[in-house]
Tab-separated table of C-alpha atoms in Angstrom:
chain	number	residue	atom	x	y	z
A	1	UNK	CA	233.623	17.454	25.999
A	2	UNK	CA	232.139	20.681	24.596
A	3	UNK	CA	235.573	22.340	24.558
A	4	UNK	CA	237.087	19.516	22.483
A	5	UNK	CA	234.123	19.571	20.073
A	6	UNK	CA	234.148	23.336	19.694
A	7	UNK	CA	237.888	23.581	19.115
A	8	UNK	CA	238.125	20.462	16.935
A	9	UNK	CA	240.888	18.913	18.989
A	10	UNK	CA	240.860	15.740	16.911
A	11	UNK	CA	243.758	14.044	18.699
A	12	UNK	CA	241.953	14.355	22.051
A	13	UNK	CA	238.467	13.562	20.756
A	14	UNK	CA	238.604	9.736	21.141
A	15	UNK	CA	239.864	10.035	24.715
A	16	UNK	CA	237.188	12.544	25.681
A	17	UNK	CA	234.426	10.602	23.885
A	18	UNK	CA	235.171	7.423	25.807
A	19	UNK	CA	235.604	9.224	29.127
A	20	UNK	CA	232.315	11.003	28.604
A	21	UNK	CA	230.493	7.970	27.206
A	22	UNK	CA	231.900	5.424	29.636
A	23	UNK	CA	232.616	7.263	32.871
A	24	UNK	CA	230.335	10.310	32.999
A	25	UNK	CA	227.227	10.176	30.843
A	26	UNK	CA	225.709	6.895	32.044
A	27	UNK	CA	225.568	8.136	35.651
A	28	UNK	CA	223.268	11.023	34.705
A	29	UNK	CA	221.481	10.117	31.462
A	30	UNK	CA	219.771	7.044	29.978
A	31	UNK	CA	222.233	4.329	29.073
A	32	UNK	CA	221.315	4.258	25.383
A	33	UNK	CA	222.741	7.787	25.074
A	34	UNK	CA	226.242	6.336	25.682
A	35	UNK	CA	226.447	4.511	22.359
A	36	UNK	CA	226.683	7.585	20.090
A	37	UNK	CA	229.657	8.883	22.122
A	38	UNK	CA	231.394	5.516	22.008
A	39	UNK	CA	230.747	4.919	18.301
A	40	UNK	CA	231.923	8.432	17.497
A	41	UNK	CA	234.966	7.919	19.708
A	42	UNK	CA	235.782	4.680	17.872
A	43	UNK	CA	235.575	6.381	14.475
A	44	UNK	CA	237.664	9.311	15.696
A	45	UNK	CA	240.285	7.008	17.209
A	46	UNK	CA	240.618	5.057	13.978
A	47	UNK	CA	240.901	8.298	11.980
A	48	UNK	CA	243.761	9.643	14.114
A	49	UNK	CA	245.448	6.240	14.504
A	50	UNK	CA	244.848	5.936	18.255
A	51	UNK	CA	244.428	2.154	18.368
A	52	UNK	CA	244.412	1.991	22.163
A	53	UNK	CA	241.359	4.209	22.472
A	54	UNK	CA	239.710	2.573	19.458
A	55	UNK	CA	240.008	-0.722	21.344
A	56	UNK	CA	238.607	0.826	24.520
A	57	UNK	CA	235.639	2.198	22.583
A	58	UNK	CA	235.090	-1.174	20.867
A	59	UNK	CA	234.980	-2.879	24.253
A	60	UNK	CA	232.605	-0.381	25.812
A	61	UNK	CA	230.208	-0.467	22.857
A	62	UNK	CA	229.648	-4.172	23.587
A	63	UNK	CA	229.420	-3.511	27.331
A	64	UNK	CA	226.728	-0.867	26.885
A	65	UNK	CA	224.743	-3.049	24.502
A	66	UNK	CA	224.702	-5.896	27.040
A	67	UNK	CA	223.884	-3.635	29.959
A	68	UNK	CA	221.030	-1.861	28.200
A	69	UNK	CA	219.480	-5.200	27.219
A	70	UNK	CA	219.983	-5.163	23.460
A	71	UNK	CA	218.980	-8.415	21.690
A	72	UNK	CA	221.755	-10.890	22.405
A	73	UNK	CA	222.111	-12.072	18.821
A	74	UNK	CA	222.746	-8.475	17.713
A	75	UNK	CA	225.176	-7.910	20.585
A	76	UNK	CA	227.067	-11.064	19.659
A	77	UNK	CA	227.382	-9.941	16.033
A	78	UNK	CA	228.667	-6.571	17.239
A	79	UNK	CA	231.125	-8.295	19.572
A	80	UNK	CA	232.518	-10.392	16.707
A	81	UNK	CA	233.252	-7.299	14.614
A	82	UNK	CA	234.776	-5.468	17.593
A	83	UNK	CA	236.837	-8.503	18.611
A	84	UNK	CA	238.202	-8.811	15.078
A	85	UNK	CA	239.374	-5.187	15.221
A	86	UNK	CA	240.933	-5.564	18.677
A	87	UNK	CA	242.748	-8.770	17.689
A	88	UNK	CA	244.211	-7.033	14.651
A	89	UNK	CA	245.297	-4.166	16.926
A	90	UNK	CA	246.897	-6.788	19.232
A	91	UNK	CA	245.497	-5.386	22.453
A	92	UNK	CA	245.339	-8.582	24.510
A	93	UNK	CA	243.521	-7.331	27.660
A	94	UNK	CA	240.637	-5.963	25.588
A	95	UNK	CA	240.555	-9.221	23.616
A	96	UNK	CA	240.018	-11.031	26.928
A	97	UNK	CA	237.325	-8.546	27.958
A	98	UNK	CA	235.353	-9.021	24.737
A	99	UNK	CA	235.802	-12.810	24.894
A	100	UNK	CA	234.427	-12.691	28.457
A	101	UNK	CA	231.367	-10.821	27.223
A	102	UNK	CA	230.929	-13.271	24.352
A	103	UNK	CA	230.906	-16.174	26.791
A	104	UNK	CA	228.284	-14.382	28.884
A	105	UNK	CA	226.184	-13.711	25.774
A	106	UNK	CA	226.391	-17.298	24.546
A	107	UNK	CA	225.567	-18.562	28.039
A	108	UNK	CA	222.481	-16.352	28.211
A	109	UNK	CA	221.470	-17.568	24.732
A	110	UNK	CA	221.662	-21.183	25.941
A	111	UNK	CA	224.591	-21.937	23.635
A	112	UNK	CA	227.045	-23.255	26.236
A	113	UNK	CA	227.381	-26.864	27.377
A	114	UNK	CA	225.109	-26.136	30.361
A	115	UNK	CA	223.453	-23.028	31.721
A	116	UNK	CA	225.810	-23.101	34.713
A	117	UNK	CA	229.040	-22.742	32.703
A	118	UNK	CA	230.674	-20.607	30.013
A	119	UNK	CA	232.280	-23.748	28.540
A	120	UNK	CA	231.323	-25.314	25.244
A	121	UNK	CA	233.044	-27.436	22.583
A	122	UNK	CA	235.442	-24.606	21.669
A	123	UNK	CA	235.923	-22.858	25.033
A	124	UNK	CA	237.027	-24.132	28.429
A	125	UNK	CA	236.037	-21.913	31.342
A	126	UNK	CA	238.684	-23.279	33.736
A	127	UNK	CA	241.524	-22.768	31.232
A	128	UNK	CA	240.361	-19.205	30.542
A	129	UNK	CA	240.172	-18.403	34.254
A	130	UNK	CA	243.686	-19.789	34.781
A	131	UNK	CA	244.876	-17.558	31.919
A	132	UNK	CA	243.202	-14.528	33.521
A	133	UNK	CA	244.811	-15.204	36.878
A	134	UNK	CA	248.308	-15.511	35.348
A	135	UNK	CA	248.496	-12.940	32.635
A	136	UNK	CA	245.871	-10.245	32.724
A	137	UNK	CA	245.407	-6.836	34.321
A	138	UNK	CA	243.168	-6.663	37.416
A	139	UNK	CA	240.411	-4.656	35.702
A	140	UNK	CA	239.952	-7.393	33.078
A	141	UNK	CA	239.780	-10.086	35.751
A	142	UNK	CA	237.307	-8.029	37.778
A	143	UNK	CA	234.989	-7.526	34.809
A	144	UNK	CA	235.082	-11.248	33.979
A	145	UNK	CA	234.019	-12.184	37.510
A	146	UNK	CA	231.228	-9.606	37.482
A	147	UNK	CA	229.900	-11.240	34.308
A	148	UNK	CA	230.256	-14.648	35.937
A	149	UNK	CA	228.429	-13.371	39.036
A	150	UNK	CA	225.492	-12.221	36.899
A	151	UNK	CA	225.434	-15.423	34.864
A	152	UNK	CA	225.592	-17.719	37.876
A	153	UNK	CA	222.846	-15.738	39.606
A	154	UNK	CA	220.644	-16.208	36.545
A	155	UNK	CA	221.441	-19.922	36.389
A	156	UNK	CA	220.486	-20.308	40.056
A	157	UNK	CA	224.002	-21.292	41.141
A	158	UNK	CA	224.070	-18.869	44.046
A	159	UNK	CA	227.157	-20.330	45.721
A	160	UNK	CA	229.155	-19.881	42.521
A	161	UNK	CA	227.647	-16.420	42.079
A	162	UNK	CA	228.811	-15.383	45.527
A	163	UNK	CA	232.260	-16.910	44.958
A	164	UNK	CA	232.542	-14.846	41.754
A	165	UNK	CA	231.358	-11.790	43.708
A	166	UNK	CA	234.127	-12.282	46.263
A	167	UNK	CA	236.726	-12.603	43.522
A	168	UNK	CA	235.422	-9.424	41.855
A	169	UNK	CA	235.193	-7.551	45.161
A	170	UNK	CA	238.917	-7.983	45.755
A	171	UNK	CA	239.525	-6.169	42.452
A	172	UNK	CA	236.871	-3.426	42.501
A	173	UNK	CA	239.642	-0.924	43.234
A	174	UNK	CA	240.765	-1.380	39.618
A	175	UNK	CA	237.505	-0.177	38.078
A	176	UNK	CA	236.226	2.968	39.823
A	177	UNK	CA	233.432	4.770	38.024
A	178	UNK	CA	232.762	2.113	35.378
A	179	UNK	CA	229.270	0.769	34.772
A	180	UNK	CA	230.391	-2.675	35.913
A	181	UNK	CA	230.453	-1.430	39.512
A	182	UNK	CA	226.665	-0.975	39.863
A	183	UNK	CA	226.228	-4.289	38.003
A	184	UNK	CA	228.416	-5.937	40.634
A	185	UNK	CA	226.411	-4.494	43.542
A	186	UNK	CA	223.082	-5.343	41.892
A	187	UNK	CA	223.876	-9.004	41.200
A	188	UNK	CA	225.713	-9.497	44.490
A	189	UNK	CA	222.670	-8.207	46.380
A	190	UNK	CA	220.355	-10.480	44.390
A	191	UNK	CA	222.638	-13.462	45.017
A	192	UNK	CA	222.827	-12.745	48.738
A	193	UNK	CA	219.043	-12.470	48.901
A	194	UNK	CA	218.596	-15.708	46.953
A	195	UNK	CA	221.063	-17.559	49.205
A	196	UNK	CA	219.894	-16.080	52.511
A	197	UNK	CA	218.923	-19.473	53.988
A	198	UNK	CA	222.551	-20.560	53.764
């Protein structure tokens, strides 16, 4: 990271910013220190025309905001702006990842049909899950089920939480080092503890 900064390697900067902000920094420093790296990486990626890494940064900005407990209304607004960018860049897997986070956010805000579903008048959870199973890379599917695990734990649907955990566990190989991995273990442990009688 320091080498790229010092030598102004602008073409590499977005890639290093996201690697540092998403895969290194959060393991050793407070989570809120990730956002400056990711925001800077996004700006750098846009400046050099690296849409792939701009999309990755956009996704991880929303992820960090959720994980650090930012106000959900603010996170949702951020996710809308980031989703708009990613849709224009036509990077479908990251679109699905941000949509997954939006469903989690709206669920936690009480804006879904029920607290035990991501569905509402404009979104069908079952249809989205069928889409994920058919068309999307394993990492995207894994992250969705980790969000579902957390949401179903919080709604008290421990059986569904553990089913989501099992689905995510089969795909953890696709996401080594990402902050979703400790989230998975945390919510799986809580769900197992809550469901211990069964």
